[in-house]
Coordinates of N, CA and C in Angstrom, one line a residue:
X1 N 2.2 -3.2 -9.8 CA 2.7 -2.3 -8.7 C 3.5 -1.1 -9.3
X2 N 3.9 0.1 -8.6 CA 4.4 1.1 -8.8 C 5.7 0.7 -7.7
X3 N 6.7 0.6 -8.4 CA 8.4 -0.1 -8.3 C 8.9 1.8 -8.2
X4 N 9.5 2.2 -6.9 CA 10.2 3.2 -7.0 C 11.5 2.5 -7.3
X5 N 12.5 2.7 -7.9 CA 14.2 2.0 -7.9 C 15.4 3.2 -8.0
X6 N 15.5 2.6 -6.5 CA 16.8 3.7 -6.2 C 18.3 3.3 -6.5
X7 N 18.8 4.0 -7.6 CA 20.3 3.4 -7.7 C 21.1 4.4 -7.3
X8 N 22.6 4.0 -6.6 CA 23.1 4.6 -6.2 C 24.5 4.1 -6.1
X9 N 25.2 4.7 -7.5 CA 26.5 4.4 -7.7 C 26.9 5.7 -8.7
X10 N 28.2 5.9 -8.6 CA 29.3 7.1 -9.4 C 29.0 6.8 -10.9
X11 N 29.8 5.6 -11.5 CA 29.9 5.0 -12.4 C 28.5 4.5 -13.4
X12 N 28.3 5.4 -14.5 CA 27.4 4.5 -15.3 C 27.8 2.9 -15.9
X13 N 28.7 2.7 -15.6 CA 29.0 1.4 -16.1 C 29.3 0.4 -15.1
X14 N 28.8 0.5 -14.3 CA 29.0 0.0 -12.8 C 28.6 -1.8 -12.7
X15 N 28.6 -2.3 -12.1 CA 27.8 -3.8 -12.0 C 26.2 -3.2 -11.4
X16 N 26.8 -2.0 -10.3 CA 25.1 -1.6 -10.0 C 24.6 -1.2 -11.0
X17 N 24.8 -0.5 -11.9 CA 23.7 -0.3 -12.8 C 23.6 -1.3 -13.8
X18 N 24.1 -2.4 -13.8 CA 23.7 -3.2 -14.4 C 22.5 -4.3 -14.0
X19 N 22.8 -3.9 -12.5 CA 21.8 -4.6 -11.5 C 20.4 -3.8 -11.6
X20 N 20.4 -2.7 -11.6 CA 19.1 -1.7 -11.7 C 18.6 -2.1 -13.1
X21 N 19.2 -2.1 -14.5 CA 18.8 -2.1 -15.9 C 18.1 -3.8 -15.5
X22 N 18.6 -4.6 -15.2 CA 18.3 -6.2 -15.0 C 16.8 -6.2 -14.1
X23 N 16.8 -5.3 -13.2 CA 15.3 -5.1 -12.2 C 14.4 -4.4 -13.2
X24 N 15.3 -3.3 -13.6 CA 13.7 -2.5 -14.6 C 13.1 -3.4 -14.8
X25 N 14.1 -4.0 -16.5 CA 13.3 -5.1 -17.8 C 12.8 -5.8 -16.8
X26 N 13.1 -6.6 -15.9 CA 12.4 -7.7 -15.4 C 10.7 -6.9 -14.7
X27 N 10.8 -6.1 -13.8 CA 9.7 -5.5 -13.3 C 8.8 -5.1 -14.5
X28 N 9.2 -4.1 -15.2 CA 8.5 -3.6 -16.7 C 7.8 -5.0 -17.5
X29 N 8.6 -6.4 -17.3 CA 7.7 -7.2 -17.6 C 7.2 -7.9 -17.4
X30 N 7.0 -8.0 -15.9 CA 5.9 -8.5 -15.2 C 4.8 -7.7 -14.8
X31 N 5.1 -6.4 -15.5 CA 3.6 -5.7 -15.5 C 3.1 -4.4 -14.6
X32 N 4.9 -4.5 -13.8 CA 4.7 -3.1 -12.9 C 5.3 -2.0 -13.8
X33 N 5.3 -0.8 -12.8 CA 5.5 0.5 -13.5 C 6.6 0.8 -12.5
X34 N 7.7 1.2 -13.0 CA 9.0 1.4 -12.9 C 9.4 3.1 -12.5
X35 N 9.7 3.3 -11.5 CA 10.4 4.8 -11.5 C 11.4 4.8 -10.7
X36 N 12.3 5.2 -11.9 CA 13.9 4.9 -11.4 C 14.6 6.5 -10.9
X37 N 15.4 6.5 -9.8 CA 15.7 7.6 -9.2 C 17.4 7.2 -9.3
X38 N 17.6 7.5 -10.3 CA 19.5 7.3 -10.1 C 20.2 8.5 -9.5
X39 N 20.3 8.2 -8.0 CA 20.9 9.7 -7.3 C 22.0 10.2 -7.6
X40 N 23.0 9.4 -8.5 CA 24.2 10.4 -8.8 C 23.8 11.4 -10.5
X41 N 23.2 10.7 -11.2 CA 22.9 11.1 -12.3 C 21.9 12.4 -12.3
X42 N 21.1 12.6 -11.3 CA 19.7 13.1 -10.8 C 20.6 15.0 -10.2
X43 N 22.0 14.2 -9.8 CA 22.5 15.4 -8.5 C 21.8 15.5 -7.5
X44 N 21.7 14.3 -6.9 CA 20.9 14.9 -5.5 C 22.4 14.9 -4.3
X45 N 21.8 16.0 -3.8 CA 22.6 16.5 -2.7 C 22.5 16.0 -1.3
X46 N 23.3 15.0 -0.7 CA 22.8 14.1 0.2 C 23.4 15.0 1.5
X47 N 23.6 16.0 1.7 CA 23.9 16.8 3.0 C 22.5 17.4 3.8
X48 N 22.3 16.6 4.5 CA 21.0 17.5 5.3 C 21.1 18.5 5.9
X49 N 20.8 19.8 5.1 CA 20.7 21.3 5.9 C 20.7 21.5 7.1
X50 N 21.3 22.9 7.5 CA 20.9 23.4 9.1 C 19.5 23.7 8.9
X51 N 18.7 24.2 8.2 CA 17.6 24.5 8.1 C 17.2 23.0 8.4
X52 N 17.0 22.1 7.8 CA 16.2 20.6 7.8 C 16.7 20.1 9.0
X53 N 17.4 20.3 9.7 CA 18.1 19.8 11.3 C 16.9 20.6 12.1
X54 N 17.5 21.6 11.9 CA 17.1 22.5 12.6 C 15.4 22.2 12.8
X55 N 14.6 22.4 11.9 CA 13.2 22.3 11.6 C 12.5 20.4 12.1
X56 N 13.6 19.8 12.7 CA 13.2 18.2 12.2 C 12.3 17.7 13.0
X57 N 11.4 18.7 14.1 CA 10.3 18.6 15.4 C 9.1 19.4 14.7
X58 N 9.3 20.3 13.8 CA 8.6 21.2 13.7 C 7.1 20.4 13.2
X59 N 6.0 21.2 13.0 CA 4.6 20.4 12.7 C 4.4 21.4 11.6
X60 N 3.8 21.6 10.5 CA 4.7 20.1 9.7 C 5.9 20.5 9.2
X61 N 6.9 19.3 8.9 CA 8.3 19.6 8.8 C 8.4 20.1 7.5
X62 N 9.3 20.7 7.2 CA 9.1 21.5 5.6 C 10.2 20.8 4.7
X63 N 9.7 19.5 3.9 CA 10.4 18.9 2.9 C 10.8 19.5 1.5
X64 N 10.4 20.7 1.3 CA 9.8 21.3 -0.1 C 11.3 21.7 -0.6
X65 N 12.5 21.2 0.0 CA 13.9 20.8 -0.7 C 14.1 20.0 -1.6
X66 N 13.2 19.0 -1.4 CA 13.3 17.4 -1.6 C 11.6 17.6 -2.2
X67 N 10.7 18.3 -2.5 CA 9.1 17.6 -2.6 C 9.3 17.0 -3.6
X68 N 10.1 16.7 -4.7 CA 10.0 16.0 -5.8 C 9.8 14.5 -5.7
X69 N 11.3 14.3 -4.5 CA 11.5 13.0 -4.7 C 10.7 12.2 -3.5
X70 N 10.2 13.1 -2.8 CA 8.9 12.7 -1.5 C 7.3 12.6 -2.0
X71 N 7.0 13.0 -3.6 CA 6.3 12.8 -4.2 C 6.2 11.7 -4.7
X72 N 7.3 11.2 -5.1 CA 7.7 9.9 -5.9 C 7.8 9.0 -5.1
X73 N 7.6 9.4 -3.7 CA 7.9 8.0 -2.9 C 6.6 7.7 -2.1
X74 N 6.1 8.4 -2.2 CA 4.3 8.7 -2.0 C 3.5 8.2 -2.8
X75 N 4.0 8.2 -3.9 CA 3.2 7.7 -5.2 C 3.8 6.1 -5.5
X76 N 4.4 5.3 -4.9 CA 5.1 4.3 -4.9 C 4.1 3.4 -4.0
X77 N 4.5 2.1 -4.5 CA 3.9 0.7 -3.5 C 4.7 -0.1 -3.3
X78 N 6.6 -0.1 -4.1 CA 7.2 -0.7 -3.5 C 8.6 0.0 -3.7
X79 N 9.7 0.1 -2.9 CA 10.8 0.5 -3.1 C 12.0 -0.9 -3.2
X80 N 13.0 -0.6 -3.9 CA 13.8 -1.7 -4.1 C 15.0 -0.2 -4.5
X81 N 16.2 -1.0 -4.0 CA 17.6 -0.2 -3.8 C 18.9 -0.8 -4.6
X82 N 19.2 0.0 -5.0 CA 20.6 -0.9 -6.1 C 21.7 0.0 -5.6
X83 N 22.9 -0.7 -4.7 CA 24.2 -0.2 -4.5 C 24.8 -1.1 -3.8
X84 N 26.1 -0.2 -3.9 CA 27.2 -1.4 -3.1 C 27.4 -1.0 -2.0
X85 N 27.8 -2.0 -0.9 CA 28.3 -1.5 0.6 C 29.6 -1.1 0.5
X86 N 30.1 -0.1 0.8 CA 31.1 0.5 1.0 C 31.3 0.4 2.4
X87 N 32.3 0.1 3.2 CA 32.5 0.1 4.5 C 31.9 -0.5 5.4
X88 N 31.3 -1.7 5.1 CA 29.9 -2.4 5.6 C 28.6 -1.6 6.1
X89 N 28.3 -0.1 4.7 CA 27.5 0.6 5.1 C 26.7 0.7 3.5
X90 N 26.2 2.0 4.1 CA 25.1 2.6 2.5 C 26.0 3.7 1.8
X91 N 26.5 3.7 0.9 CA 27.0 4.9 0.0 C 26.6 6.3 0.8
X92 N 27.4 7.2 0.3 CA 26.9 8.6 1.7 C 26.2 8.8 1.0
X93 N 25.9 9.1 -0.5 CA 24.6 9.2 -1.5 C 23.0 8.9 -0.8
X94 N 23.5 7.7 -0.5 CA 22.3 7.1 -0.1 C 21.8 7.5 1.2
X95 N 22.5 7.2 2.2 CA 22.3 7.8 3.2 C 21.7 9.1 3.4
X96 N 22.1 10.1 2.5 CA 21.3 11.2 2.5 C 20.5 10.8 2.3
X97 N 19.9 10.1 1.3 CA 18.7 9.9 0.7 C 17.4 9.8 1.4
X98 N 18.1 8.4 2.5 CA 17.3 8.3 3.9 C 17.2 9.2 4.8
X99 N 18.2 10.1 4.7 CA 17.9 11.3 6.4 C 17.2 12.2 5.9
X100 N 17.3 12.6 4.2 CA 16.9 13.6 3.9 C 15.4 13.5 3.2
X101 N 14.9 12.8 2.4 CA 13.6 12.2 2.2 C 12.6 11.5 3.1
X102 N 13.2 10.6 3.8 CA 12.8 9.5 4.7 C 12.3 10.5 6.1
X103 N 11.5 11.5 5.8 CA 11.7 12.5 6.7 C 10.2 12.7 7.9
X104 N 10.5 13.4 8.8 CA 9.0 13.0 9.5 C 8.0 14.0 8.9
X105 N 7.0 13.4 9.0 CA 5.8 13.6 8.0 C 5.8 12.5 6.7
X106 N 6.4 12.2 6.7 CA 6.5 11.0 5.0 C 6.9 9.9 5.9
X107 N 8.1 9.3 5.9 CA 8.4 8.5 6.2 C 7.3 7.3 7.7
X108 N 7.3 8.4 8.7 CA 7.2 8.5 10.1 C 7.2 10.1 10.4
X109 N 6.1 9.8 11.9 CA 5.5 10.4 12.4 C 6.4 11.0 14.3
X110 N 6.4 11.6 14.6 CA 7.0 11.4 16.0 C 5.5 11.3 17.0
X111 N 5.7 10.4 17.4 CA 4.7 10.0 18.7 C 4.2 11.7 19.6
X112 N 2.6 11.5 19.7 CA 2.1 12.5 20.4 C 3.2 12.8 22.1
X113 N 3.7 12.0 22.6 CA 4.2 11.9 24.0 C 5.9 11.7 23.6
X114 N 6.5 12.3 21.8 CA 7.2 11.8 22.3 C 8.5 10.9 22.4
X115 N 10.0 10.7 21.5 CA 10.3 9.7 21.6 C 10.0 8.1 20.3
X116 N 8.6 7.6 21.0 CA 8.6 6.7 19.6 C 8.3 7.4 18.0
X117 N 8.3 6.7 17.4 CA 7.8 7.2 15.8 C 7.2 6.0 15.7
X118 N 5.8 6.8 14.6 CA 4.7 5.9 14.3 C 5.0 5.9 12.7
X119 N 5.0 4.2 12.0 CA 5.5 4.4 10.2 C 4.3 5.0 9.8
X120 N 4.7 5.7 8.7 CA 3.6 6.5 7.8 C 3.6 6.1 6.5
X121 N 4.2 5.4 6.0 CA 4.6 5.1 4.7 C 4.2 3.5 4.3
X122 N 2.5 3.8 4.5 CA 1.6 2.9 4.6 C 1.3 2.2 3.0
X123 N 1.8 3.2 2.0 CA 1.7 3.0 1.0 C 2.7 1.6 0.3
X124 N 3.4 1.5 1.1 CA 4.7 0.8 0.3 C 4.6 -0.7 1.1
X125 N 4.3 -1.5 0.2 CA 4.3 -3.2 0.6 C 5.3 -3.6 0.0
X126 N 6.5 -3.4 -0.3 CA 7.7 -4.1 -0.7 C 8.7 -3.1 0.2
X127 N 10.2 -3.9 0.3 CA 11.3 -3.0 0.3 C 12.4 -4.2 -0.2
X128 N 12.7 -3.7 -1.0 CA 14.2 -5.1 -1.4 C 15.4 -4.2 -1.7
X129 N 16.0 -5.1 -1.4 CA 17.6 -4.3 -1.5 C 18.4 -5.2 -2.4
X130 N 19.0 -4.8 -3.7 CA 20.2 -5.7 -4.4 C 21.7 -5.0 -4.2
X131 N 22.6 -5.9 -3.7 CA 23.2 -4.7 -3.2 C 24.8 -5.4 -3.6
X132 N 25.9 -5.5 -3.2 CA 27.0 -5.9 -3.4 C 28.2 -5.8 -2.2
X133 N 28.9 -6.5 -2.1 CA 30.3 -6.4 -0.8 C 31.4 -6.8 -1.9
X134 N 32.4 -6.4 -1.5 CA 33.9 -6.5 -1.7 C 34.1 -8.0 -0.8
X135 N 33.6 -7.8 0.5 CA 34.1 -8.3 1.2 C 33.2 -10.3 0.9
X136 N 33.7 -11.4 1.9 CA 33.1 -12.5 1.3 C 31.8 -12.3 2.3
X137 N 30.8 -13.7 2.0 CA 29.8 -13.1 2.8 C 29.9 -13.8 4.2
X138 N 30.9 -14.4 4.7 CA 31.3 -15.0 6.0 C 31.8 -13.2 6.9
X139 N 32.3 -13.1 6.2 CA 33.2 -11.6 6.8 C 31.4 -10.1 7.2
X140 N 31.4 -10.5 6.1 CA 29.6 -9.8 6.4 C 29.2 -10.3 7.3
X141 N 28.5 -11.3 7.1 CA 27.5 -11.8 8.2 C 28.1 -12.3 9.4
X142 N 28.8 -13.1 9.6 CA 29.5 -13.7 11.1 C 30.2 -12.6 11.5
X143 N 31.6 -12.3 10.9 CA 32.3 -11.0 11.9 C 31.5 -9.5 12.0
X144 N 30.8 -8.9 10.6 CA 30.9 -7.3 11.1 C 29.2 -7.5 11.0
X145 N 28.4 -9.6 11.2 CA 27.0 -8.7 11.9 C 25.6 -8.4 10.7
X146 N 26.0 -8.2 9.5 CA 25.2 -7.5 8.6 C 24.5 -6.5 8.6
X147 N 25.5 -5.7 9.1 CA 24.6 -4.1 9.5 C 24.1 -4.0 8.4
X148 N 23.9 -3.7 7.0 CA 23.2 -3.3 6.1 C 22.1 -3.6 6.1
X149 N 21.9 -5.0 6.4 CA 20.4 -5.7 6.3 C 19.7 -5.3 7.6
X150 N 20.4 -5.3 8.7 CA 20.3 -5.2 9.7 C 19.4 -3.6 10.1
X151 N 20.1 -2.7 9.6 CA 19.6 -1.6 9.4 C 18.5 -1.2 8.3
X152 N 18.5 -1.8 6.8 CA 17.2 -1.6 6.1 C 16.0 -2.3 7.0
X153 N 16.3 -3.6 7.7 CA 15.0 -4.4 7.9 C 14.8 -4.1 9.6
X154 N 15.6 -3.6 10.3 CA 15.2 -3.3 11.7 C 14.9 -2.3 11.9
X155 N 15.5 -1.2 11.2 CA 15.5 0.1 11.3 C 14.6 1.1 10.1
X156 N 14.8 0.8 8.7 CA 14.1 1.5 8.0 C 13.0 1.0 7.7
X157 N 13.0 -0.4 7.5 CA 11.2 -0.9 6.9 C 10.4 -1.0 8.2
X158 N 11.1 -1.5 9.4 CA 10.0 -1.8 10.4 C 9.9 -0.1 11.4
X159 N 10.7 0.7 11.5 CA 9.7 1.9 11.2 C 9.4 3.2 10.4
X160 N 9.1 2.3 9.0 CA 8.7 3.5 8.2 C 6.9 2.6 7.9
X161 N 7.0 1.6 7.9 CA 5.9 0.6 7.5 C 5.7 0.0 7.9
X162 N 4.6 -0.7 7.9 CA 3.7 -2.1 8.9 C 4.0 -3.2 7.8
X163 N 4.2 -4.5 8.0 CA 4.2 -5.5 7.5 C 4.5 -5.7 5.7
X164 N 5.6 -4.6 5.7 CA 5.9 -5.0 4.5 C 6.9 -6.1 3.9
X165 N 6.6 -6.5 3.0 CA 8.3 -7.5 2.4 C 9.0 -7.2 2.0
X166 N 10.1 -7.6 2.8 CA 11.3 -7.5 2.6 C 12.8 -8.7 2.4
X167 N 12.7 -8.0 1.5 CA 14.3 -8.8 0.9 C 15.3 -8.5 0.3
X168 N 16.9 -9.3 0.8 CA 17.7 -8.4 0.5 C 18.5 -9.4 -0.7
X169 N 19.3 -9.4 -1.9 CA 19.4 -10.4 -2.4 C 21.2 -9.6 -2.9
X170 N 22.3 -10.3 -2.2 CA 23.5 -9.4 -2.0 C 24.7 -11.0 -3.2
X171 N 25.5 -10.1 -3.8 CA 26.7 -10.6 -4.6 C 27.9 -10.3 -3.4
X172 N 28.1 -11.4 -2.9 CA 29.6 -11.0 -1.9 C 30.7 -11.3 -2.8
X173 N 32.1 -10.6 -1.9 CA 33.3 -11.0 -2.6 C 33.3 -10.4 -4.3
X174 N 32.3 -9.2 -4.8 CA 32.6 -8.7 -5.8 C 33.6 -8.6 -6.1
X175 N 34.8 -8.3 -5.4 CA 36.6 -7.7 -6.7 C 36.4 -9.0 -7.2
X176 N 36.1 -10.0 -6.6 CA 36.8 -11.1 -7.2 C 35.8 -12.2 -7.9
X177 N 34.9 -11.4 -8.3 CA 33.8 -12.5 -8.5 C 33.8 -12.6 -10.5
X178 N 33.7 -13.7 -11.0 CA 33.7 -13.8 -12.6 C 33.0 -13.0 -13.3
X179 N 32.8 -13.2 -14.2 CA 31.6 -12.9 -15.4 C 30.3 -13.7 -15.1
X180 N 31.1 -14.9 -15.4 CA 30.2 -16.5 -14.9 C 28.8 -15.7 -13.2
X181 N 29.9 -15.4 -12.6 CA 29.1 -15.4 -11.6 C 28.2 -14.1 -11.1
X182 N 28.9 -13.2 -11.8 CA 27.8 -11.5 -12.2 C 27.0 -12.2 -13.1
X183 N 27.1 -12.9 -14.0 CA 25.9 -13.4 -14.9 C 24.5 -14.0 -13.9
X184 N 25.2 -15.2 -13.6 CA 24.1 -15.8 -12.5 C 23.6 -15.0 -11.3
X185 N 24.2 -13.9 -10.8 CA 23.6 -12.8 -10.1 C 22.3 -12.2 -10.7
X186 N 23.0 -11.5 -11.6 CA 22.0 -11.2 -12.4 C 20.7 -11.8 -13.1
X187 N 20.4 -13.1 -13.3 CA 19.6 -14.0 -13.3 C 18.9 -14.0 -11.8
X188 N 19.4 -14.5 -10.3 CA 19.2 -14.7 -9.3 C 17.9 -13.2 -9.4
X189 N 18.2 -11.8 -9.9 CA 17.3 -10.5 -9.2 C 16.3 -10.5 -10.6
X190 N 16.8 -11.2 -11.6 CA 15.6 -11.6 -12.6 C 14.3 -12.4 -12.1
X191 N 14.7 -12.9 -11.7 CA 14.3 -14.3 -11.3 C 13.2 -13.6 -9.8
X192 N 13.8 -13.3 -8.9 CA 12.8 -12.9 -7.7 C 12.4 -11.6 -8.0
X193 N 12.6 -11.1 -8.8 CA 12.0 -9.3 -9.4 C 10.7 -10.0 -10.6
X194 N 11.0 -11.0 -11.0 CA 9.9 -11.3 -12.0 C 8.5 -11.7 -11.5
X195 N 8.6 -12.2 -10.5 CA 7.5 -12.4 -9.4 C 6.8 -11.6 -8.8
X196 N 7.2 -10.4 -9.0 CA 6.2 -8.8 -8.4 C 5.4 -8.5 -8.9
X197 N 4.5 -8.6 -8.8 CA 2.6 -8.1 -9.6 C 1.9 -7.0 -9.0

């Protein structure tokens, strides 16, 4: 498979990018092809223009801000995402990433009448997310819900794509998590990243 891998952290020395280097080798050796998009390293500019607001009905919408990284995501069969939740959300990095790439004509379509969107991003049979919280994962999931997952799998995969897989594979309680236990994380995205063919 063609593995697009989005990382999205400040820090090169990050645990996320430790998490992204751990997905390459593992993907690279199970035989897929790897294209990594590190958006802080890259400078992508996650503010979506008044022009790109403005234009976001138009037929066809004019991505040619972004055609690089809308090529790369076109030429992909599976997307996988490396960052941490900040705020029980997506990095603003990232977020652009989705308002501004994830755009209609690529992503999704707007309905002839209208209102729905039809996915267009028929190419892509994976989406996985490795991601990380501060917080434990009781406080995630029972009090604030799991918007993260909530949002990749309700919102981004089921309408950008038809029947893809999806998984999210999360390290809670990172400030306070060991070596020991970043180790065994990192094994945990070895381990289900080595399984992609």
């Amino acid at each position: 498979m063609r593995i697009l891998l989005v990382l999205a952290h400040p820090l090169e020395d990050s645990f996320a990018a430790a998490v992204a280097r751990t997905a390459r080798e593992a993907l690279e050796a199970a035989g897929n092809t790897v294209d990594l998009i590190d958006l802080y390293r890259e400078d992508f500019d996650p503010r979506l223009s008044k022009a790109e607001r403005g234009g976001y009905f138009d037929q066809p919408y004019d991505t040619s801000a972004v055609a690089n990284l809308v090529a790369r995501l076109k030429a992909a069969d599976g997307l996988i995402f490396v960052f941490p939740q900040w705020w029980f959300n997506f990095p603003a990095i990232l977020k652009g990433f989705f308002d501004r790439v994830f755009a209609p004509g690529v992503a999704f379509s707007h309905g002839a009448a209208g209102g729905r969107i039809v996915p267009q991003l028929t190419n892509i049979r994976l989406l996985y997310a490795l991601t990380t919280t501060g917080s434990p994962w009781w406080l995630v999931r029972l009090y604030m819900g799991d918007p993260v997952r909530r949002l990749l799998k309700r919102g981004i995969a089921a309408f950008c794509s038809k029947g893809l897989s999806f998984r999210m594979l999360s390290l809670h309680d990172m400030d306070r998590a060991t070596d020991a236990k970043r180790r065994a994380h990192l094994d945990r995205v070895r381990k289900l990243l080595s399984a992609i063919r």
